[in-house]
Every structure is written in C-alpha cells, then in structure tokens.
mmCIF file of C-alpha atoms and ligand atoms in Angstrom:
data_model
loop_
_atom_site.group_PDB
_atom_site.id
_atom_site.type_symbol
_atom_site.label_atom_id
_atom_site.label_comp_id
_atom_site.label_asym_id
_atom_site.label_seq_id
_atom_site.Cartn_x
_atom_site.Cartn_y
_atom_site.Cartn_z
ATOM 1 C CA MET A 1 7.385 -10.411 -5.181
ATOM 2 C CA LYS A 2 9.489 -7.023 -5.464
ATOM 3 C CA ILE A 3 7.916 -4.493 -2.647
ATOM 4 C CA ALA A 4 8.536 -1.007 -2.357
ATOM 5 C CA ILE A 5 8.242 0.350 0.644
ATOM 6 C CA ALA A 6 8.453 4.051 2.048
ATOM 7 C CA CYS A 7 7.121 5.345 5.598
ATOM 8 C CA ASP A 8 7.777 8.816 7.607
ATOM 9 C CA HIS A 9 8.293 9.630 11.097
ATOM 10 C CA GLY A 10 6.494 8.492 12.423
ATOM 11 C CA GLY A 11 6.588 4.505 10.511
ATOM 12 C CA PHE A 12 9.710 4.654 10.817
ATOM 13 C CA GLU A 13 9.857 1.588 14.016
ATOM 14 C CA LEU A 14 7.444 -0.523 12.022
ATOM 15 C CA LYS A 15 8.810 0.270 8.167
ATOM 16 C CA GLU A 16 12.004 -1.437 9.948
ATOM 17 C CA THR A 17 10.214 -4.819 11.422
ATOM 18 C CA VAL A 18 8.051 -4.860 7.910
ATOM 19 C CA THR A 19 11.391 -4.697 6.187
ATOM 20 C CA ALA A 20 13.021 -7.230 7.738
ATOM 21 C CA HIS A 21 10.046 -9.629 7.474
ATOM 22 C CA LEU A 22 8.581 -9.809 3.839
ATOM 23 C CA LYS A 23 13.080 -10.716 3.464
ATOM 24 C CA SER A 24 12.329 -13.363 5.012
ATOM 25 C CA ARG A 25 9.792 -13.584 3.487
ATOM 26 C CA GLY A 26 12.066 -14.052 0.533
ATOM 27 C CA CYS A 27 10.703 -10.904 -0.968
ATOM 28 C CA GLY A 28 12.781 -7.995 -2.559
ATOM 29 C CA VAL A 29 12.656 -5.184 -1.128
ATOM 30 C CA THR A 30 13.232 -1.186 -2.674
ATOM 31 C CA ASP A 31 13.691 1.153 1.231
ATOM 32 C CA LEU A 32 12.718 4.435 -0.257
ATOM 33 C CA GLY A 33 13.075 5.476 3.586
ATOM 34 C CA THR A 34 12.638 7.604 5.174
ATOM 35 C CA HIS A 35 15.926 6.379 7.745
ATOM 36 C CA GLY A 36 15.223 7.623 10.673
ATOM 37 C CA THR A 37 12.567 9.305 13.621
ATOM 38 C CA ASP A 38 13.645 12.847 12.236
ATOM 39 C CA SER A 39 9.766 14.382 10.572
ATOM 40 C CA VAL A 40 9.323 14.512 7.103
ATOM 41 C CA ASP A 41 7.142 15.581 5.206
ATOM 42 C CA TYR A 42 4.999 11.805 4.051
ATOM 43 C CA PRO A 43 3.830 12.634 -0.066
ATOM 44 C CA GLN A 44 7.102 12.714 -1.154
ATOM 45 C CA TYR A 45 7.870 8.969 0.665
ATOM 46 C CA ALA A 46 4.627 7.704 -0.853
ATOM 47 C CA MET A 47 5.143 9.337 -4.473
ATOM 48 C CA ALA A 48 8.825 7.556 -4.214
ATOM 49 C CA VAL A 49 6.249 3.721 -3.913
ATOM 50 C CA VAL A 50 3.791 5.250 -6.488
ATOM 51 C CA ARG A 51 6.235 5.868 -8.826
ATOM 52 C CA GLU A 52 8.443 2.345 -8.755
ATOM 53 C CA VAL A 53 4.813 -0.126 -8.992
ATOM 54 C CA LEU A 54 3.204 1.774 -11.970
ATOM 55 C CA GLU A 55 6.580 2.088 -13.351
ATOM 56 C CA GLU A 56 7.256 -0.697 -12.315
ATOM 57 C CA ARG A 57 10.300 -2.485 -10.563
ATOM 58 C CA ALA A 58 8.084 -2.817 -8.337
ATOM 59 C CA ASP A 59 4.834 -5.849 -8.470
ATOM 60 C CA ARG A 60 3.569 -4.105 -5.183
ATOM 61 C CA GLY A 61 3.892 -0.545 -1.764
ATOM 62 C CA ILE A 62 4.039 -0.625 1.204
ATOM 63 C CA LEU A 63 2.799 2.902 2.709
ATOM 64 C CA ILE A 64 3.350 3.680 6.393
ATOM 65 C CA CYS A 65 3.069 6.828 8.224
ATOM 66 C CA GLY A 66 1.510 7.336 11.689
ATOM 67 C CA SER A 67 -2.008 6.838 10.740
ATOM 68 C CA GLY A 68 -1.445 5.510 7.483
ATOM 69 C CA ILE A 69 -4.599 8.187 6.568
ATOM 70 C CA GLY A 70 -1.862 10.827 4.600
ATOM 71 C CA MET A 71 -0.266 7.847 2.880
ATOM 72 C CA CYS A 72 -3.698 6.309 1.533
ATOM 73 C CA MET A 73 -4.660 10.163 0.382
ATOM 74 C CA THR A 74 -1.684 10.102 -1.683
ATOM 75 C CA ALA A 75 -1.103 7.568 -3.071
ATOM 76 C CA ASN A 76 -4.807 7.565 -4.127
ATOM 77 C CA ARG A 77 -4.293 11.272 -6.066
ATOM 78 C CA VAL A 78 -2.494 8.877 -9.259
ATOM 79 C CA PRO A 79 -4.527 7.245 -11.837
ATOM 80 C CA GLY A 80 -2.908 3.852 -11.638
ATOM 81 C CA VAL A 81 -2.879 3.131 -7.342
ATOM 82 C CA ARG A 82 -5.673 1.335 -5.496
ATOM 83 C CA ALA A 83 -4.158 1.833 -2.614
ATOM 84 C CA ILE A 84 -5.727 0.664 0.591
ATOM 85 C CA MET A 85 -5.467 1.155 4.603
ATOM 86 C CA ALA A 86 -5.242 -1.618 6.620
ATOM 87 C CA SER A 87 -5.862 -1.928 11.111
ATOM 88 C CA GLU A 88 -7.405 -6.093 10.506
ATOM 89 C CA PRO A 89 -6.045 -8.077 8.338
ATOM 90 C CA TYR A 90 -10.426 -8.529 6.800
ATOM 91 C CA ALA A 91 -9.446 -5.800 4.731
ATOM 92 C CA ALA A 92 -6.857 -6.866 3.631
ATOM 93 C CA LYS A 93 -8.357 -9.722 2.320
ATOM 94 C CA MET A 94 -10.978 -7.947 0.891
ATOM 95 C CA GLY A 95 -9.096 -4.864 -0.109
ATOM 96 C CA ARG A 96 -7.173 -8.274 -2.219
ATOM 97 C CA ARG A 97 -9.893 -10.101 -3.470
ATOM 98 C CA HIS A 98 -12.281 -7.355 -4.538
ATOM 99 C CA ASN A 99 -10.001 -4.193 -5.206
ATOM 100 C CA ASN A 100 -6.676 -5.658 -6.620
ATOM 101 C CA SER A 101 -5.082 -3.292 -4.597
ATOM 102 C CA ASN A 102 -1.438 -2.635 -4.993
ATOM 103 C CA ILE A 103 -0.218 -0.437 -2.109
ATOM 104 C CA LEU A 104 -0.906 -1.152 1.039
ATOM 105 C CA CYS A 105 -0.860 1.926 3.595
ATOM 106 C CA LEU A 106 -0.194 0.716 7.523
ATOM 107 C CA GLY A 107 -0.660 3.037 10.908
ATOM 108 C CA GLY A 108 2.601 2.474 12.558
ATOM 109 C CA ARG A 109 0.883 5.041 15.443
ATOM 110 C CA PHE A 110 -2.104 2.288 14.618
ATOM 111 C CA ILE A 111 -1.041 -1.016 14.852
ATOM 112 C CA GLY A 112 1.715 -3.362 16.474
ATOM 113 C CA PRO A 113 4.152 -5.432 15.487
ATOM 114 C CA GLY A 114 2.408 -8.250 15.773
ATOM 115 C CA LEU A 115 -1.254 -7.658 13.556
ATOM 116 C CA ALA A 116 0.104 -5.731 11.374
ATOM 117 C CA LEU A 117 3.213 -8.823 10.330
ATOM 118 C CA GLU A 118 -0.431 -10.355 9.721
ATOM 119 C CA ILE A 119 -2.098 -7.611 7.907
ATOM 120 C CA VAL A 120 0.758 -7.578 5.588
ATOM 121 C CA ASP A 121 0.881 -11.985 4.857
ATOM 122 C CA THR A 122 -2.746 -11.691 4.249
ATOM 123 C CA TRP A 123 -2.704 -8.739 2.082
ATOM 124 C CA LEU A 124 0.705 -11.136 -0.008
ATOM 125 C CA GLN A 125 -0.968 -14.173 -0.252
ATOM 126 C CA GLU A 126 -5.065 -13.067 -0.942
ATOM 127 C CA PRO A 127 -5.179 -13.595 -4.589
ATOM 128 C CA PHE A 128 -7.513 -10.699 -7.188
ATOM 129 C CA GLU A 129 -11.402 -12.112 -7.632
ATOM 130 C CA GLY A 130 -11.861 -10.786 -11.190
ATOM 131 C CA GLY A 131 -15.052 -11.404 -12.650
ATOM 132 C CA ARG A 132 -17.875 -8.318 -12.030
ATOM 133 C CA HIS A 133 -15.448 -6.786 -9.361
ATOM 134 C CA GLN A 134 -12.543 -5.763 -12.535
ATOM 135 C CA ARG A 135 -15.559 -3.710 -14.793
ATOM 136 C CA ARG A 136 -15.913 -1.633 -10.933
ATOM 137 C CA LEU A 137 -12.824 -0.668 -10.900
ATOM 138 C CA ASP A 138 -12.554 0.430 -14.750
ATOM 139 C CA LEU A 139 -15.326 2.659 -13.641
ATOM 140 C CA MET A 140 -13.832 4.214 -11.119
ATOM 141 C CA GLU A 141 -11.449 5.197 -13.887
ATOM 142 C CA GLU A 142 -13.362 5.870 -16.201
ATOM 143 C CA LEU A 143 -15.379 7.690 -13.656
ATOM 144 C CA ALA A 144 -12.343 10.021 -12.449
ATOM 145 C CA ARG A 145 -10.842 10.875 -15.557
ATOM 146 C CA GLY A 146 -14.236 13.099 -15.897
ATOM 147 C CA PHE A 147 -12.583 15.325 -13.378
ATOM 148 C CA ALA A 148 -9.337 15.376 -15.107
ATOM 149 C CA SER A 149 -8.574 18.993 -15.952
HETATM 150 C C1 RB5 B 201 3.456 13.340 11.254
HETATM 151 O O1 RB5 B 201 2.659 13.328 12.122
HETATM 152 C C2 RB5 B 201 1.772 12.233 11.064
HETATM 153 O O2 RB5 B 201 1.074 13.442 10.290
HETATM 154 C C3 RB5 B 201 1.509 11.290 9.621
HETATM 155 O O3 RB5 B 201 2.830 10.071 10.278
HETATM 156 C C4 RB5 B 201 0.279 10.631 8.980
HETATM 157 O O4 RB5 B 201 0.137 10.547 10.347
HETATM 158 C C5 RB5 B 201 -0.061 11.525 8.457
HETATM 159 O O5 RB5 B 201 -1.343 10.808 8.221
#
C-alpha cells in the first residue's frame, strides 16, 4: 500500500515514528514534510496529502498535527476526502469499516508512539464493509453538494 504522510511542527516527532513503521511494514511512503520543528501552517500540509490521495498517487494518507483536529478539518473540506481523527484503535476500526476513511489524522500531542502505531496498524488492516455504509457515504457527498457555491 502507498501512503502519503505529512505533519506540522506539532506532529513532526510522531510523523518520523509512523513513517519508519510504515516502511518496516513494506508500505511505500511519500513524506511531504514538514521536516523539522519550526512552526508551519498545517493547511498547506493537509492539502498536499489530499492531492496525493485524490490524484491516486497514494492509496491513503496520514496527517499529524498537535491535536489532529486542524488537519482533519482541512482535509474534510475537499469532496472525496473521508478523513477521521483517531486517538484509540476502535475509532480507526470503525472509521474504516463504516466510513471507508481514506485519511487518518493523529494528534502528536494527544497520543504516544505505542498507541499511535496500534491505531495506524488497525486502520491499515480493517476493511470497508460497504452495503448500507456506502449508501450513507454517497448521501453525504450528495447532500454536501447542496452547499457548494
Ligand atoms: C499548532 O500549534 C497546532 O495548532 C496544530 O498543530 C494543530 O493542533 C491544529 O489543529
């Protein structure tokens, strides 16, 4: 699986840990930065990963900021993105099974590396159940189009 990953300064340390883990699992990883702890603006990094996923250069994306919240809000502005924020594995599991999430957001200041990797592994392996859940995702996109300008 090909994963695009990015972070801001609040997620840099955890991004390094997650990237190494993904590579050790045999995933292809595109690391879109940031590459240090200098303060940066998370929307730029969120949209870089969104682009990789929507243009199908990556199968899925992972975004890490201090809380995971700003990354998740930004990514979900774009139609076709189904980003979830997970601070424990059950959210990752259900976010795949029921919501077919294509982007996982983590909070580098919320969770430690051990828990983060458990969340990532769960999210990578859980399948989408389809069926009624696909109908709801289709409805989500359709209703959102009613607000487009
Ligand atoms: C940066 O201080 C912080 O606001 C950012 O990492 C993130 O938590 C935003 O949602």
